[in-house]
Amino acid sequence: MTPPTPPEPPMKRLSQYFFRGLITFLPLAITVYVLVLFVTWTERTAMQLLRPLTGDFYLPGLGIALGAALILALGFLMSQRITGKLLSFIELPFTNLPVVKSIYSSLKNFADYFAPHEQDAQQVVLLKMPGHELSTVGLVTRQSMNGLPRGLAELEDQVAVYLPMGYMIGGYTVFVPRSWTTPVDMTVEEAMRMALIAFMSSNKNGKTDPQR
């Protein structure tokens, strides 16, 4: 007969409640804080720009609408071939300075990967080496080795897979045979979000894992 489980100490239970409440509160608080900063900045900027033209007349929320319109206009301009060439001249200081070049190019390429592309260019896969039970989720960053330096360009029927790390910024890029990968029905954003929290399951019922 299994002996009854002794009750948890009150302080331990209080600490569990505290951290559970903190984990629930922090994501909401940070999200609301960022939204408030964005709304405040757009409203203040819109008022400074429109006050000389409209005087005392101002509609609340006009700053958000103006910010969204500017972002849409920028996206439209960047879709034009002439604007793209102009941007290449503006980028010259950022793409030629030794340290700035590495930072700017890395951030731009990372952001460009998450921009809308063809579906096959943004693919979440399950990477598994034959004969091993271990598998991991990765993002296909290159479907072909064409255009890479000698030594990599000769890799035939291989893909580049980025393996993101959990709870930190970084990861590894591996070049593996295409047959090692299995497509996963998940968007890149979902995969990155889940990788950030190490694919941790959310405990909705408030109970702890009995194996812990």
PDB file of N, CA, C and O in Angstrom, residues 93-123:
ATOM      1  N   PRO A  93      27.388  53.136 -46.608  1.00  0.00           N
ATOM      2  CA  PRO A  93      28.151  53.259 -45.354  1.00  0.00           C
ATOM      3  C   PRO A  93      27.997  52.049 -44.438  1.00  0.00           C
ATOM      4  O   PRO A  93      28.926  51.698 -43.713  1.00  0.00           O
ATOM      5  N   PHE A  94      26.816  51.409 -44.485  1.00  0.00           N
ATOM      6  CA  PHE A  94      26.573  50.270 -43.600  1.00  0.00           C
ATOM      7  C   PHE A  94      27.168  48.974 -44.134  1.00  0.00           C
ATOM      8  O   PHE A  94      27.362  48.028 -43.382  1.00  0.00           O
ATOM      9  N   THR A  95      27.435  48.912 -45.444  1.00  0.00           N
ATOM     10  CA  THR A  95      27.938  47.681 -46.047  1.00  0.00           C
ATOM     11  C   THR A  95      29.433  47.728 -46.339  1.00  0.00           C
ATOM     12  O   THR A  95      29.965  46.775 -46.928  1.00  0.00           O
ATOM     13  N   ASN A  96      30.092  48.815 -45.942  1.00  0.00           N
ATOM     14  CA  ASN A  96      31.521  48.937 -46.206  1.00  0.00           C
ATOM     15  C   ASN A  96      32.370  49.085 -44.946  1.00  0.00           C
ATOM     16  O   ASN A  96      33.555  48.735 -44.961  1.00  0.00           O
ATOM     17  N   LEU A  97      31.784  49.620 -43.878  1.00  0.00           N
ATOM     18  CA  LEU A  97      32.532  49.722 -42.629  1.00  0.00           C
ATOM     19  C   LEU A  97      32.730  48.324 -42.049  1.00  0.00           C
ATOM     20  O   LEU A  97      31.789  47.530 -42.007  1.00  0.00           O
ATOM     21  N   PRO A  98      33.938  47.980 -41.603  1.00  0.00           N
ATOM     22  CA  PRO A  98      34.243  46.596 -41.200  1.00  0.00           C
ATOM     23  C   PRO A  98      33.287  46.000 -40.177  1.00  0.00           C
ATOM     24  O   PRO A  98      32.670  44.978 -40.425  1.00  0.00           O
ATOM     25  N   VAL A  99      33.120  46.639 -39.021  1.00  0.00           N
ATOM     26  CA  VAL A  99      32.285  46.068 -37.966  1.00  0.00           C
ATOM     27  C   VAL A  99      30.800  46.240 -38.280  1.00  0.00           C
ATOM     28  O   VAL A  99      29.996  45.321 -38.132  1.00  0.00           O
ATOM     29  N   VAL A 100      30.438  47.445 -38.745  1.00  0.00           N
ATOM     30  CA  VAL A 100      29.033  47.730 -39.059  1.00  0.00           C
ATOM     31  C   VAL A 100      28.533  46.817 -40.170  1.00  0.00           C
ATOM     32  O   VAL A 100      27.373  46.387 -40.170  1.00  0.00           O
ATOM     33  N   LYS A 101      29.402  46.498 -41.113  1.00  0.00           N
ATOM     34  CA  LYS A 101      29.007  45.644 -42.237  1.00  0.00           C
ATOM     35  C   LYS A 101      28.528  44.285 -41.754  1.00  0.00           C
ATOM     36  O   LYS A 101      27.493  43.779 -42.204  1.00  0.00           O
ATOM     37  N   SER A 102      29.256  43.676 -40.825  1.00  0.00           N
ATOM     38  CA  SER A 102      28.879  42.350 -40.342  1.00  0.00           C
ATOM     39  C   SER A 102      27.546  42.386 -39.614  1.00  0.00           C
ATOM     40  O   SER A 102      26.680  41.532 -39.819  1.00  0.00           O
ATOM     41  N   ILE A 103      27.367  43.406 -38.758  1.00  0.00           N
ATOM     42  CA  ILE A 103      26.128  43.499 -37.982  1.00  0.00           C
ATOM     43  C   ILE A 103      24.938  43.783 -38.889  1.00  0.00           C
ATOM     44  O   ILE A 103      23.901  43.121 -38.820  1.00  0.00           O
ATOM     45  N   TYR A 104      25.093  44.780 -39.776  1.00  0.00           N
ATOM     46  CA  TYR A 104      23.981  45.187 -40.638  1.00  0.00           C
ATOM     47  C   TYR A 104      23.592  44.068 -41.610  1.00  0.00           C
ATOM     48  O   TYR A 104      22.402  43.772 -41.792  1.00  0.00           O
ATOM     49  N   SER A 105      24.574  43.428 -42.213  1.00  0.00           N
ATOM     50  CA  SER A 105      24.280  42.373 -43.179  1.00  0.00           C
ATOM     51  C   SER A 105      23.601  41.191 -42.509  1.00  0.00           C
ATOM     52  O   SER A 105      22.665  40.606 -43.055  1.00  0.00           O
ATOM     53  N   SER A 106      24.074  40.837 -41.304  1.00  0.00           N
ATOM     54  CA  SER A 106      23.470  39.708 -40.603  1.00  0.00           C
ATOM     55  C   SER A 106      22.020  39.992 -40.241  1.00  0.00           C
ATOM     56  O   SER A 106      21.134  39.157 -40.445  1.00  0.00           O
ATOM     57  N   LEU A 107      21.755  41.196 -39.695  1.00  0.00           N
ATOM     58  CA  LEU A 107      20.389  41.552 -39.320  1.00  0.00           C
ATOM     59  C   LEU A 107      19.480  41.647 -40.542  1.00  0.00           C
ATOM     60  O   LEU A 107      18.324  41.221 -40.504  1.00  0.00           O
ATOM     61  N   LYS A 108      20.003  42.194 -41.635  1.00  0.00           N
ATOM     62  CA  LYS A 108      19.185  42.336 -42.839  1.00  0.00           C
ATOM     63  C   LYS A 108      18.839  40.974 -43.431  1.00  0.00           C
ATOM     64  O   LYS A 108      17.691  40.722 -43.816  1.00  0.00           O
ATOM     65  N   ASN A 109      19.818  40.086 -43.490  1.00  0.00           N
ATOM     66  CA  ASN A 109      19.551  38.756 -44.028  1.00  0.00           C
ATOM     67  C   ASN A 109      18.582  37.986 -43.144  1.00  0.00           C
ATOM     68  O   ASN A 109      17.720  37.250 -43.630  1.00  0.00           O
ATOM     69  N   PHE A 110      18.720  38.157 -41.818  1.00  0.00           N
ATOM     70  CA  PHE A 110      17.820  37.471 -40.894  1.00  0.00           C
ATOM     71  C   PHE A 110      16.394  37.978 -41.053  1.00  0.00           C
ATOM     72  O   PHE A 110      15.438  37.198 -41.071  1.00  0.00           O
ATOM     73  N   ALA A 111      16.245  39.319 -41.184  1.00  0.00           N
ATOM     74  CA  ALA A 111      14.914  39.888 -41.371  1.00  0.00           C
ATOM     75  C   ALA A 111      14.340  39.511 -42.728  1.00  0.00           C
ATOM     76  O   ALA A 111      13.143  39.256 -42.862  1.00  0.00           O
ATOM     77  N   ASP A 112      15.199  39.454 -43.741  1.00  0.00           N
ATOM     78  CA  ASP A 112      14.732  39.117 -45.084  1.00  0.00           C
ATOM     79  C   ASP A 112      14.230  37.674 -45.148  1.00  0.00           C
ATOM     80  O   ASP A 112      13.332  37.354 -45.918  1.00  0.00           O
ATOM     81  N   TYR A 113      14.801  36.804 -44.312  1.00  0.00           N
ATOM     82  CA  TYR A 113      14.354  35.412 -44.310  1.00  0.00           C
ATOM     83  C   TYR A 113      12.906  35.300 -43.862  1.00  0.00           C
ATOM     84  O   TYR A 113      12.152  34.443 -44.333  1.00  0.00           O
ATOM     85  N   PHE A 114      12.495  36.186 -42.925  1.00  0.00           N
ATOM     86  CA  PHE A 114      11.130  36.127 -42.404  1.00  0.00           C
ATOM     87  C   PHE A 114      10.168  36.962 -43.235  1.00  0.00           C
ATOM     88  O   PHE A 114       8.982  36.990 -42.946  1.00  0.00           O
ATOM     89  N   ALA A 115      10.682  37.674 -44.246  1.00  0.00           N
ATOM     90  CA  ALA A 115       9.798  38.424 -45.138  1.00  0.00           C
ATOM     91  C   ALA A 115       9.068  37.437 -46.042  1.00  0.00           C
ATOM     92  O   ALA A 115       9.504  36.293 -46.219  1.00  0.00           O
ATOM     93  N   PRO A 116       7.940  37.865 -46.631  1.00  0.00           N
ATOM     94  CA  PRO A 116       7.189  36.950 -47.504  1.00  0.00           C
ATOM     95  C   PRO A 116       8.028  36.476 -48.686  1.00  0.00           C
ATOM     96  O   PRO A 116       8.610  37.264 -49.413  1.00  0.00           O
ATOM     97  N   HIS A 117       8.128  35.170 -48.871  1.00  0.00           N
ATOM     98  CA  HIS A 117       8.827  34.551 -49.981  1.00  0.00           C
ATOM     99  C   HIS A 117       7.969  33.410 -50.507  1.00  0.00           C
ATOM    100  O   HIS A 117       6.861  33.173 -50.036  1.00  0.00           O
ATOM    101  N   GLU A 118       8.552  32.725 -51.473  1.00  0.00           N
ATOM    102  CA  GLU A 118       7.901  31.505 -51.936  1.00  0.00           C
ATOM    103  C   GLU A 118       7.876  30.484 -50.799  1.00  0.00           C
ATOM    104  O   GLU A 118       8.768  30.451 -49.955  1.00  0.00           O
ATOM    105  N   GLN A 119       6.894  29.621 -50.787  1.00  0.00           N
ATOM    106  CA  GLN A 119       6.701  28.704 -49.678  1.00  0.00           C
ATOM    107  C   GLN A 119       7.906  27.786 -49.476  1.00  0.00           C
ATOM    108  O   GLN A 119       8.277  27.457 -48.360  1.00  0.00           O
ATOM    109  N   ASP A 120       8.554  27.345 -50.614  1.00  0.00           N
ATOM    110  CA  ASP A 120       9.653  26.399 -50.469  1.00  0.00           C
ATOM    111  C   ASP A 120      10.896  27.046 -49.909  1.00  0.00           C
ATOM    112  O   ASP A 120      11.851  26.362 -49.546  1.00  0.00           O
ATOM    113  N   ALA A 121      10.950  28.373 -49.864  1.00  0.00           N
ATOM    114  CA  ALA A 121      12.113  29.054 -49.309  1.00  0.00           C
ATOM    115  C   ALA A 121      12.006  29.192 -47.803  1.00  0.00           C
ATOM    116  O   ALA A 121      12.998  29.478 -47.145  1.00  0.00           O
ATOM    117  N   GLN A 122      10.838  29.018 -47.265  1.00  0.00           N
ATOM    118  CA  GLN A 122      10.618  29.096 -45.826  1.00  0.00           C
ATOM    119  C   GLN A 122       9.981  27.791 -45.380  1.00  0.00           C
ATOM    120  O   GLN A 122       8.773  27.633 -45.430  1.00  0.00           O
ATOM    121  N   GLN A 123      10.811  26.874 -44.964  1.00  0.00           N
ATOM    122  CA  GLN A 123      10.305  25.538 -44.656  1.00  0.00           C
ATOM    123  C   GLN A 123      10.817  25.082 -43.297  1.00  0.00           C
ATOM    124  O   GLN A 123      12.008  25.161 -43.007  1.00  0.00           O
TER     125      GLN A 123
END
